[in-house]
Structure formats: structure tokens, C-alpha cells
């Protein structure tokens, strides 16, 4: 018996993607997940621009992760130019990315993932019966937006950050306002953790490596080595272990680590760093039936919910430790140079790498997004998952596959725009 | 919270779509946290693939289209939706002007041709362009991203049968009301004087010069701004490049011609 399944225009994901599956005699012959977005060639666009323009331009790669691209781009430039940002700058950048993380996770959890688990087509359709949950989601999203707006100066595509520091820092009273909002959302975060702990996730294990940043003393966000079950290495060595490649059927690029698929994102971070979570986040885990490390890809949803709890706590901690003062922006001494930076963003580890000439003009840019890293793993998971759902009626089978794809919270806008030079 | 009025007419059927883009404009619409649920009481959101599985694509009163045309698939979707839509709205910089991705039109062709890594892409790719190059557009909501309140006000106006007004004043108008220090006085490359406002000068408030993401005002005087900035010591190439970053394809014709001269 053979089956061919084509899922065109998968909904409730960021961007446009489709899946081609062909099953023959109970075996998966073809499993091709492809982005159907047009290409934007961002790495080409960045070339020729001044070093300080890259953060504004690369922010446009993704609306959901605009803060992530901004901060990664700036840190890569600083690494290239030998600028060490102040402690205050680092904390504010972390706070900004936390705001983005919180709202991105809340959007994914409640608007894209939850409807599948409670039997609705969308969060809007759920609004009558699950009003409490949807309003909770909107409060969490609003908190994330407030943080991004206060620190970054705008809800999306932040404006206040630059290489060497902040163009404008928040006011004391704005931070006090955030603190109040955080205390109000604390319970919403915990409720989110409990809700996603008790969802009925499919029973499926596929043990692939988890890759994320890691630090000894804290749950890594902006700094740290690249760590997985097998090894740890420095950020600037990334090309030695990660290889990008292309498939003829897809406009996105794929990444493998030492020849194998691997995962990035909330689940990978928790697998590597769960011991460093806040005590409230640990409580959510210990009162659930789920433990880490965990190799069920559907548990990424729960991992995101745990992160919401952790990052609400971490945001309060950052605000408490800030003693804001106006600081000059550190100046760059231009020279031919090269820099790499990686940070943790909602969907995993994001890499930016640049080469600059003696005038600070970008001569080379390379960007690797989390979804490009997860794509191969998603495909491998689908292949491994199919045998156990093969006998389901087509509609149910498709829903299960979609749930698996959505669990990764893929962002196809990001993944498609980094098509690499293929020198033949 | 939005005040609800009882409307006798049937709820307008609204669609939110995205072609090649970053989803930021669609997010801006969703990020109206207090108003997104009440909004569903005055309009019927019949299609929104980003957050909704079900869609009724039989016909739309209003469609918000995010993104630019960069592939044949984009063009196919755009044309199909246009045919079924009474009011098509360009949502955000990419849809209105081509945005940052359209900057590719101004860089050397070889530079990005080398990024194309296989044949299928070559076949799929189209020159990046705003959607009104291909279909008729009734309204424009510019900006990268568009202001979320502007989107909301716009929907409310249309739902109530009011004709949304086009905003023509430059960014400087609101910037002065916000009492920001003028970047031009400091000799910095700010495009506020030639750029359409209604963004509450959000970038300048946050410490950044205006990059011109909302497109030129109807009476923008580019030459005066260029010579003023040049007098302050800024390289003309840099000024022109910055002007093209978001809205290059929508600069006035003569600007484009100048561009040709300057290239040769």
C-alpha cells in the first residue's frame, strides 16, 4: 500500500512551508519539508553597508525575532571590533531579549500550539470556551511587548540599541512600571507552566543531540560556549562543527552538526541547562510528570512554558540589579577584522558572523538561524514518528504531523533567507 | 478597550495574508492585546493563516497583505486574493514600497546572483517589488513595522463606513511636538523631513535617526535635504544609499534618474 501526502501551506507557523510525504509498503520513501517563501538574500544585502547599519537591516529578517537579530548582529560587530560592552548594556540587552522570548513563547503556546490539543482550529475560535486562557496569553504577550518597548524603544524592530551601547536608556519609572507588570504576570506564567504540563503529548522519543549555549553560573542567554551531550566548544569555532547544506527541493538551507541532525530551542536549552533555572521554574517541572533531559520533541511546548516562568523571574532579577546611568557609547577603532556572535533566541541559537574592511564596511556576512538548524531534525522526527501513527485516518495523521512540526515553533521567514554561495 | 457600537450591517469579512516578508506586520496587528478579541465582534476574520487553520476564501471585504512580491508563488497568491477582494490594503513597508528586501534592486546584480544556489530558485525568483506594481491597491499602511494603533484605527474606520484619511505630514511634525533634539542640527543623517509621519517619531524618541521606512511625503524636497546633509559633512553616496534602504523603489522618478547618472 502506498500513500502520498502533500500538505500545502501549513498553517499556524511563522512563514510559508509545505511537506511532501511518500509512504510505500509501510516505509517512508520521501519526507521533504520545504519553505515556500520567496528569497530575500539578506546576507547579500548586508554586504557593502557600514558596520553600524547591520543591526537595523538584519532586524528585518524576522518580525518575531527582531530583537534577537539586532542583539546578535551588534555583539558580532563588537567581537570583531574588540569592543567590550558595559555591564549595564549587557543587562539591558538581556532584558530586551527576555521580553521578546516571553511574548514569542506565549504567542506560540496559546495561539499556534494549544488549539491542536483542545480541538479547535484557532485561538480565536477558542475564545468563547477558553476565554480565561486566551486573556492570560494576551496579558503575557502584553508584558513582553512592554519590556521590548521600554528597552528597545519600539514594539518590533527595536531602535535604541547600537554597537558599543545604548542610544537611549529607559527611565527609572519605566523600569518600575515593568516591575509592577511582571509581578502581575507572575501567576499567569505559573498557570501557563501548569497548563502545558498536563496536556496529553504523543508518546514519542527520538534521541538526537541538544545544542545550546551554556554557562556555569547562569541559564545562558547572550554568552557561553556551544554545548551538547557530546561536547562543548567556543562560539567562534562554529563552522568547524556545523555545516550548512542545500536540498534541491527547498529554498531554505539545512544545518548538520558533525554530519548529524540536532535540535535547538527551549527543549535543547532545558536539556543542557535545566539545573540553572529559577526556583519557580524548577517547581513547575518537579510538580509535573515530565523530567529533563527529555527527548520527546512535543515536550518543547512544555519547555517553552517553563522558560516563560524562568524569564519572568530573571527579568525581575535584572531590573533589581540595574542602577541606571547614562553611559557614553563605546567607539570603534576601524581596521580589517572578523567577528562571530551567538545568542539564545526563542527558537534556538542564532549565529551572526561578519568581516569588515579598514573603513568598517561589511565585506562578508553569514547568518545561521535556529529553524535552519532544526529543519533536518524535524524531517528526521517525522520519519521516525510515522510508523506509530501510520494506521490513523488521513485527517488525524496529518494533525499529528502538524503538531510535531508546530512543536518546534519553526520560523520559515528566517530559514529561507540565507541561501548560501555555492561555488562550483 | 475599544468601545463597541452596534452596527446594523453585516460584519465585514476580513483576511490577513502574508507573502514574502518577516511576519512583523501581522504580529503588529495581533499585538493589539486589549483589542484583538473585541475586534472580532465588529469584523469577521475569515482567513489568517498565521494563526488560523480554517479559512473562507470565497470573498473578502478587506484584505491586509503583508510582504513583497519576490517569487512567482507570491504573485499567484496576490493575484488570486486581489480578484476576490473589495478593499486591498498594503500592510507595512515591504508591501508598500518593497522595503529592505527591495534594496537588492540597487546592488550589483552579480552580488546576489552568486547567492542563488540552484536552478529552481532561479526559476522561482522575481525582481523584488511592492504589491502595487502588480495589482491595484486601495489603501497603504506604511512603516516597518506599521504602528499597531494605526492598524486598529484603520479597521474601525472601515468597519464603521468611514473613509480612512491619508496622513501627509513629515515625521518632523510629530518629532517637534515630542520635543526631541533635532538630529539634523547635530549633522546626523536623519530622513525625517522627507518621510511621512504618523509614527509618533518613534525612532527618534528612542534615539535613532529616521531611516525613512514610511516612504516620502508628497512634497518631499530631496535635493535640499541632500545638500544640507552634504554641507554637514556627510558623503552623498551614504545619503542616497540610506534613502534607498526602505523605499528605494518609491523615490520620485527624478531621484531614480539621478541614481542612474550616479551609477554610470
GROMACS .gro file of C-alpha atoms in nm, chain A residues 79-396:
model
  318
   79UNK     CA    1   3.357   4.094   1.887
   80UNK     CA    2   3.504   4.192   1.552
   81UNK     CA    3   3.600   4.544   1.661
   82UNK     CA    4   3.720   4.445   2.008
   83UNK     CA    5   3.457   4.648   2.196
   84UNK     CA    6   3.357   4.525   2.540
   85UNK     CA    7   3.007   4.648   2.629
   86UNK     CA    8   2.938   4.777   2.980
   87UNK     CA    9   2.761   4.566   3.240
   88UNK     CA   10   2.455   4.788   3.216
   89UNK     CA   11   2.443   4.748   2.838
   90UNK     CA   12   2.466   4.371   2.866
   91UNK     CA   13   2.186   4.357   3.125
   92UNK     CA   14   1.958   4.581   2.919
   93UNK     CA   15   2.019   4.369   2.610
   94UNK     CA   16   1.938   4.057   2.807
   95UNK     CA   17   1.620   4.217   2.937
   96UNK     CA   18   1.519   4.308   2.581
   97UNK     CA   19   1.567   3.954   2.453
   98UNK     CA   20   1.376   3.821   2.755
   99UNK     CA   21   1.079   4.042   2.664
  100UNK     CA   22   1.092   3.904   2.313
  101UNK     CA   23   1.128   3.546   2.440
  102UNK     CA   24   0.826   3.578   2.670
  103UNK     CA   25   0.593   3.716   2.404
  104UNK     CA   26   0.717   3.479   2.135
  105UNK     CA   27   0.665   3.175   2.357
  106UNK     CA   28   0.321   3.296   2.470
  107UNK     CA   29   0.216   3.357   2.109
  108UNK     CA   30   0.335   3.014   2.004
  109UNK     CA   31   0.198   2.827   2.304
  110UNK     CA   32  -0.152   2.973   2.309
  111UNK     CA   33  -0.213   3.083   1.950
  112UNK     CA   34  -0.028   2.823   1.745
  113UNK     CA   35   0.008   2.509   1.960
  114UNK     CA   36  -0.275   2.494   2.213
  115UNK     CA   37  -0.568   2.486   1.964
  116UNK     CA   38  -0.444   2.146   1.838
  117UNK     CA   39  -0.453   2.000   2.187
  118UNK     CA   40  -0.800   2.121   2.282
  119UNK     CA   41  -0.959   2.050   1.945
  120UNK     CA   42  -1.002   2.393   1.791
  121UNK     CA   43  -0.885   2.537   1.462
  122UNK     CA   44  -0.755   2.859   1.615
  123UNK     CA   45  -0.721   3.058   1.934
  124UNK     CA   46  -0.985   3.299   1.807
  125UNK     CA   47  -1.232   3.011   1.775
  126UNK     CA   48  -1.140   2.902   2.130
  127UNK     CA   49  -1.208   3.244   2.274
  128UNK     CA   50  -1.561   3.170   2.394
  129UNK     CA   51  -1.490   2.848   2.577
  130UNK     CA   52  -1.130   2.921   2.676
  131UNK     CA   53  -1.157   3.291   2.738
  132UNK     CA   54  -0.955   3.272   3.060
  133UNK     CA   55  -0.663   3.112   2.879
  134UNK     CA   56  -0.670   3.350   2.584
  135UNK     CA   57  -0.686   3.655   2.808
  136UNK     CA   58  -0.394   3.514   3.005
  137UNK     CA   59  -0.198   3.472   2.683
  138UNK     CA   60  -0.272   3.830   2.585
  139UNK     CA   61  -0.155   3.958   2.927
  140UNK     CA   62   0.174   3.769   2.892
  141UNK     CA   63   0.220   3.895   2.536
  142UNK     CA   64   0.148   4.246   2.657
  143UNK     CA   65   0.415   4.216   2.926
  144UNK     CA   66   0.668   4.101   2.665
  145UNK     CA   67   0.569   4.391   2.442
  146UNK     CA   68   0.607   4.638   2.729
  147UNK     CA   69   0.959   4.515   2.804
  148UNK     CA   70   1.060   4.536   2.438
  149UNK     CA   71   0.907   4.881   2.404
  150UNK     CA   72   1.070   5.021   2.719
  151UNK     CA   73   1.417   4.882   2.647
  152UNK     CA   74   1.418   4.880   2.267
  153UNK     CA   75   1.210   5.193   2.206
  154UNK     CA   76   0.954   5.019   1.983
  155UNK     CA   77   0.739   4.702   1.990
  156UNK     CA   78   0.910   4.545   1.690
  157UNK     CA   79   1.243   4.617   1.523
  158UNK     CA   80   1.398   4.794   1.825
  159UNK     CA   81   1.566   5.132   1.773
  160UNK     CA   82   1.760   5.217   2.091
  161UNK     CA   83   2.050   4.974   2.054
  162UNK     CA   84   2.375   5.023   1.871
  163UNK     CA   85   2.729   4.889   1.852
  164UNK     CA   86   2.902   4.996   2.176
  165UNK     CA   87   2.599   5.077   2.390
  166UNK     CA   88   2.251   5.227   2.402
  167UNK     CA   89   2.138   5.534   2.210
  168UNK     CA   90   1.880   5.589   2.480
  169UNK     CA   91   1.830   5.412   2.810
  170UNK     CA   92   1.493   5.358   2.980
  171UNK     CA   93   1.373   5.591   3.255
  172UNK     CA   94   1.370   5.470   3.617
  173UNK     CA   95   0.991   5.499   3.631
  174UNK     CA   96   0.956   5.289   3.317
  175UNK     CA   97   1.153   5.010   3.481
  176UNK     CA   98   0.941   5.045   3.795
  177UNK     CA   99   0.633   5.009   3.572
  178UNK     CA  100   0.777   4.691   3.420
  179UNK     CA  101   0.842   4.550   3.764
  180UNK     CA  102   0.481   4.604   3.859
  181UNK     CA  103   0.362   4.443   3.536
  182UNK     CA  104   0.598   4.148   3.595
  183UNK     CA  105   0.457   4.090   3.942
  184UNK     CA  106   0.105   4.083   3.797
  185UNK     CA  107   0.201   3.833   3.527
  186UNK     CA  108   0.393   3.602   3.759
  187UNK     CA  109   0.083   3.398   3.833
  188UNK     CA  110  -0.011   3.386   3.464
  189UNK     CA  111   0.333   3.242   3.391
  190UNK     CA  112   0.293   2.972   3.657
  191UNK     CA  113  -0.056   2.888   3.526
  192UNK     CA  114   0.096   2.854   3.179
  193UNK     CA  115   0.354   2.612   3.316
  194UNK     CA  116   0.086   2.402   3.485
  195UNK     CA  117  -0.142   2.405   3.180
  196UNK     CA  118   0.130   2.284   2.944
  197UNK     CA  119   0.247   2.024   3.197
  198UNK     CA  120  -0.085   1.845   3.183
  199UNK     CA  121  -0.151   1.843   2.807
  200UNK     CA  122  -0.160   1.500   2.654
  201UNK     CA  123   0.155   1.488   2.441
  202UNK     CA  124   0.205   1.198   2.200
  203UNK     CA  125   0.436   0.934   2.337
  204UNK     CA  126   0.735   0.956   2.106
  205UNK     CA  127   1.108   0.960   2.167
  206UNK     CA  128   1.380   1.042   1.915
  207UNK     CA  129   1.713   1.091   2.078
  208UNK     CA  130   1.912   1.350   1.887
  209UNK     CA  131   2.166   1.595   2.025
  210UNK     CA  132   2.056   1.913   2.200
  211UNK     CA  133   2.265   2.217   2.115
  212UNK     CA  134   2.254   2.544   2.307
  213UNK     CA  135   2.474   2.800   2.477
  214UNK     CA  136   2.582   2.707   2.826
  215UNK     CA  137   2.744   2.888   3.116
  216UNK     CA  138   2.848   2.756   3.455
  217UNK     CA  139   2.672   3.008   3.673
  218UNK     CA  140   2.353   3.105   3.493
  219UNK     CA  141   2.091   2.994   3.241
  220UNK     CA  142   2.274   3.114   2.928
  221UNK     CA  143   2.116   3.379   2.707
  222UNK     CA  144   2.371   3.613   2.549
  223UNK     CA  145   2.702   3.441   2.623
  224UNK     CA  146   2.854   3.099   2.667
  225UNK     CA  147   3.008   2.808   2.483
  226UNK     CA  148   2.811   2.590   2.245
  227UNK     CA  149   2.722   2.279   2.438
  228UNK     CA  150   2.560   1.947   2.358
  229UNK     CA  151   2.555   1.597   2.506
  230UNK     CA  152   2.876   1.510   2.323
  231UNK     CA  153   3.096   1.818   2.357
  232UNK     CA  154   3.137   2.189   2.423
  233UNK     CA  155   3.325   2.437   2.206
  234UNK     CA  156   3.372   2.809   2.161
  235UNK     CA  157   3.131   3.018   1.953
  236UNK     CA  158   3.397   3.118   1.704
  237UNK     CA  159   3.461   2.752   1.621
  238UNK     CA  160   3.104   2.708   1.497
  239UNK     CA  161   3.195   2.642   1.136
  240UNK     CA  162   3.418   2.355   1.240
  241UNK     CA  163   3.120   2.160   1.378
  242UNK     CA  164   2.815   2.295   1.197
  243UNK     CA  165   2.781   2.251   0.823
  244UNK     CA  166   2.519   2.418   0.607
  245UNK     CA  167   2.391   2.237   0.303
  246UNK     CA  168   2.111   2.261   0.049
  247UNK     CA  169   1.845   2.036  -0.087
  248UNK     CA  170   1.726   2.073  -0.441
  249UNK     CA  171   1.360   2.074  -0.327
  250UNK     CA  172   1.391   2.352  -0.071
  251UNK     CA  173   1.467   2.724  -0.072
  252UNK     CA  174   1.587   2.709   0.287
  253UNK     CA  175   1.922   2.580   0.394
  254UNK     CA  176   1.980   2.293   0.632
  255UNK     CA  177   2.244   2.256   0.901
  256UNK     CA  178   2.402   1.944   1.046
  257UNK     CA  179   2.635   1.907   1.341
  258UNK     CA  180   2.924   1.673   1.269
  259UNK     CA  181   2.714   1.517   0.994
  260UNK     CA  182   2.406   1.456   1.207
  261UNK     CA  183   2.076   1.626   1.275
  262UNK     CA  184   2.038   1.802   1.610
  263UNK     CA  185   1.789   2.020   1.790
  264UNK     CA  186   1.799   2.376   1.919
  265UNK     CA  187   1.536   2.572   2.114
  266UNK     CA  188   1.368   2.560   2.453
  267UNK     CA  189   1.385   2.181   2.488
  268UNK     CA  190   1.755   2.174   2.395
  269UNK     CA  191   1.825   2.456   2.641
  270UNK     CA  192   1.644   2.277   2.922
  271UNK     CA  193   1.819   1.950   2.839
  272UNK     CA  194   2.154   2.125   2.880
  273UNK     CA  195   2.080   2.386   3.145
  274UNK     CA  196   1.772   2.290   3.346
  275UNK     CA  197   1.972   2.286   3.671
  276UNK     CA  198   2.022   2.662   3.636
  277UNK     CA  199   1.652   2.754   3.609
  278UNK     CA  200   1.487   2.979   3.867
  279UNK     CA  201   1.335   2.803   4.167
  280UNK     CA  202   0.981   2.879   4.045
  281UNK     CA  203   1.059   2.722   3.708
  282UNK     CA  204   1.211   2.417   3.880
  283UNK     CA  205   0.895   2.385   4.088
  284UNK     CA  206   0.682   2.370   3.773
  285UNK     CA  207   0.897   2.083   3.649
  286UNK     CA  208   0.907   1.892   3.978
  287UNK     CA  209   0.530   1.911   4.019
  288UNK     CA  210   0.478   1.772   3.668
  289UNK     CA  211   0.531   1.421   3.536
  290UNK     CA  212   0.790   1.548   3.291
  291UNK     CA  213   1.165   1.543   3.357
  292UNK     CA  214   1.476   1.667   3.178
  293UNK     CA  215   1.678   1.576   2.981
  294UNK     CA  216   1.388   1.477   2.760
  295UNK     CA  217   1.386   1.354   2.402
  296UNK     CA  218   1.020   1.380   2.314
  297UNK     CA  219   1.003   1.671   2.064
  298UNK     CA  220   0.645   1.754   2.168
  299UNK     CA  221   0.780   1.843   2.514
  300UNK     CA  222   0.932   2.155   2.355
  301UNK     CA  223   0.592   2.314   2.426
  302UNK     CA  224   0.627   2.245   2.797
  303UNK     CA  225   0.991   2.360   2.787
  304UNK     CA  226   0.876   2.694   2.644
  305UNK     CA  227   0.619   2.728   2.922
  306UNK     CA  228   0.890   2.658   3.181
  307UNK     CA  229   1.106   2.925   3.020
  308UNK     CA  230   0.824   3.178   3.049
  309UNK     CA  231   0.826   3.118   3.426
  310UNK     CA  232   1.205   3.135   3.443
  311UNK     CA  233   1.236   3.452   3.239
  312UNK     CA  234   0.968   3.640   3.431
  313UNK     CA  235   1.184   3.573   3.740
  314UNK     CA  236   1.505   3.662   3.559
  315UNK     CA  237   1.357   3.989   3.432
  316UNK     CA  238   1.273   4.093   3.789
  317UNK     CA  239   1.624   3.999   3.895
  318UNK     CA  240   1.778   4.212   3.618
  319UNK     CA  241   1.561   4.514   3.695
  320UNK     CA  242   1.651   4.488   4.064
  321UNK     CA  243   2.021   4.485   3.983
  322UNK     CA  244   2.009   4.780   3.743
  323UNK     CA  245   2.119   5.118   3.868
  324UNK     CA  246   2.065   5.315   3.551
  325UNK     CA  247   2.306   5.585   3.449
  326UNK     CA  248   2.377   5.746   3.116
  327UNK     CA  249   2.687   5.597   2.960
  328UNK     CA  250   2.883   5.708   2.654
  329UNK     CA  251   2.869   5.475   2.354
  330UNK     CA  252   3.198   5.291   2.316
  331UNK     CA  253   3.374   5.393   1.998
  332UNK     CA  254   3.505   5.154   1.738
  333UNK     CA  255   3.863   5.163   1.611
  334UNK     CA  256   3.823   5.060   1.249
  335UNK     CA  257   4.052   4.802   1.096
  336UNK     CA  258   4.005   4.491   0.883
  337UNK     CA  259   3.851   4.244   1.126
  338UNK     CA  260   3.623   3.948   1.171
  339UNK     CA  261   3.374   3.854   1.443
  340UNK     CA  262   3.121   3.589   1.539
  341UNK     CA  263   2.844   3.600   1.798
  342UNK     CA  264   2.580   3.352   1.903
  343UNK     CA  265   2.292   3.413   2.144
  344UNK     CA  266   1.992   3.214   2.256
  345UNK     CA  267   1.669   3.336   2.096
  346UNK     CA  268   1.314   3.196   2.120
  347UNK     CA  269   1.369   2.912   1.873
  348UNK     CA  270   1.731   2.826   1.949
  349UNK     CA  271   2.084   2.952   1.891
  350UNK     CA  272   2.127   3.234   1.640
  351UNK     CA  273   2.466   3.297   1.474
  352UNK     CA  274   2.587   3.612   1.302
  353UNK     CA  275   2.935   3.642   1.151
  354UNK     CA  276   3.086   3.942   0.976
  355UNK     CA  277   3.404   4.055   0.808
  356UNK     CA  278   3.478   4.426   0.791
  357UNK     CA  279   3.732   4.620   0.586
  358UNK     CA  280   3.951   4.905   0.713
  359UNK     CA  281   3.661   5.152   0.672
  360UNK     CA  282   3.411   4.946   0.868
  361UNK     CA  283   3.230   4.828   0.555
  362UNK     CA  284   3.083   4.478   0.564
  363UNK     CA  285   3.260   4.252   0.315
  364UNK     CA  286   3.113   3.921   0.431
  365UNK     CA  287   2.806   3.820   0.631
  366UNK     CA  288   2.693   3.475   0.740
  367UNK     CA  289   2.379   3.413   0.944
  368UNK     CA  290   2.252   3.079   1.074
  369UNK     CA  291   1.904   3.080   1.221
  370UNK     CA  292   1.754   2.830   1.465
  371UNK     CA  293   1.495   2.698   1.219
  372UNK     CA  294   1.762   2.620   0.960
  373UNK     CA  295   1.928   2.410   1.232
  374UNK     CA  296   1.604   2.237   1.333
  375UNK     CA  297   1.477   2.159   0.981
  376UNK     CA  298   1.671   1.838   0.934
  377UNK     CA  299   1.575   1.726   1.284
  378UNK     CA  300   1.207   1.791   1.214
  379UNK     CA  301   1.229   1.579   0.899
  380UNK     CA  302   1.409   1.301   1.086
  381UNK     CA  303   1.146   1.317   1.361
  382UNK     CA  304   0.861   1.291   1.110
  383UNK     CA  305   1.025   0.984   0.956
  384UNK     CA  306   1.068   0.824   1.297
  385UNK     CA  307   0.719   0.921   1.416
  386UNK     CA  308   0.526   0.799   1.111
  387UNK     CA  309   0.537   0.423   1.179
  388UNK     CA  310   0.349   0.467   1.507
  389UNK     CA  311   0.072   0.679   1.352
  390UNK     CA  312   0.059   0.513   1.010
  391UNK     CA  313  -0.278   0.348   1.072
  392UNK     CA  314  -0.461   0.665   1.170
  393UNK     CA  315  -0.718   0.805   0.927
  394UNK     CA  316  -0.560   1.064   0.699
  395UNK     CA  317  -0.706   1.368   0.872
  396UNK     CA  318  -0.582   1.259   1.214
   0.00000   0.00000   0.00000
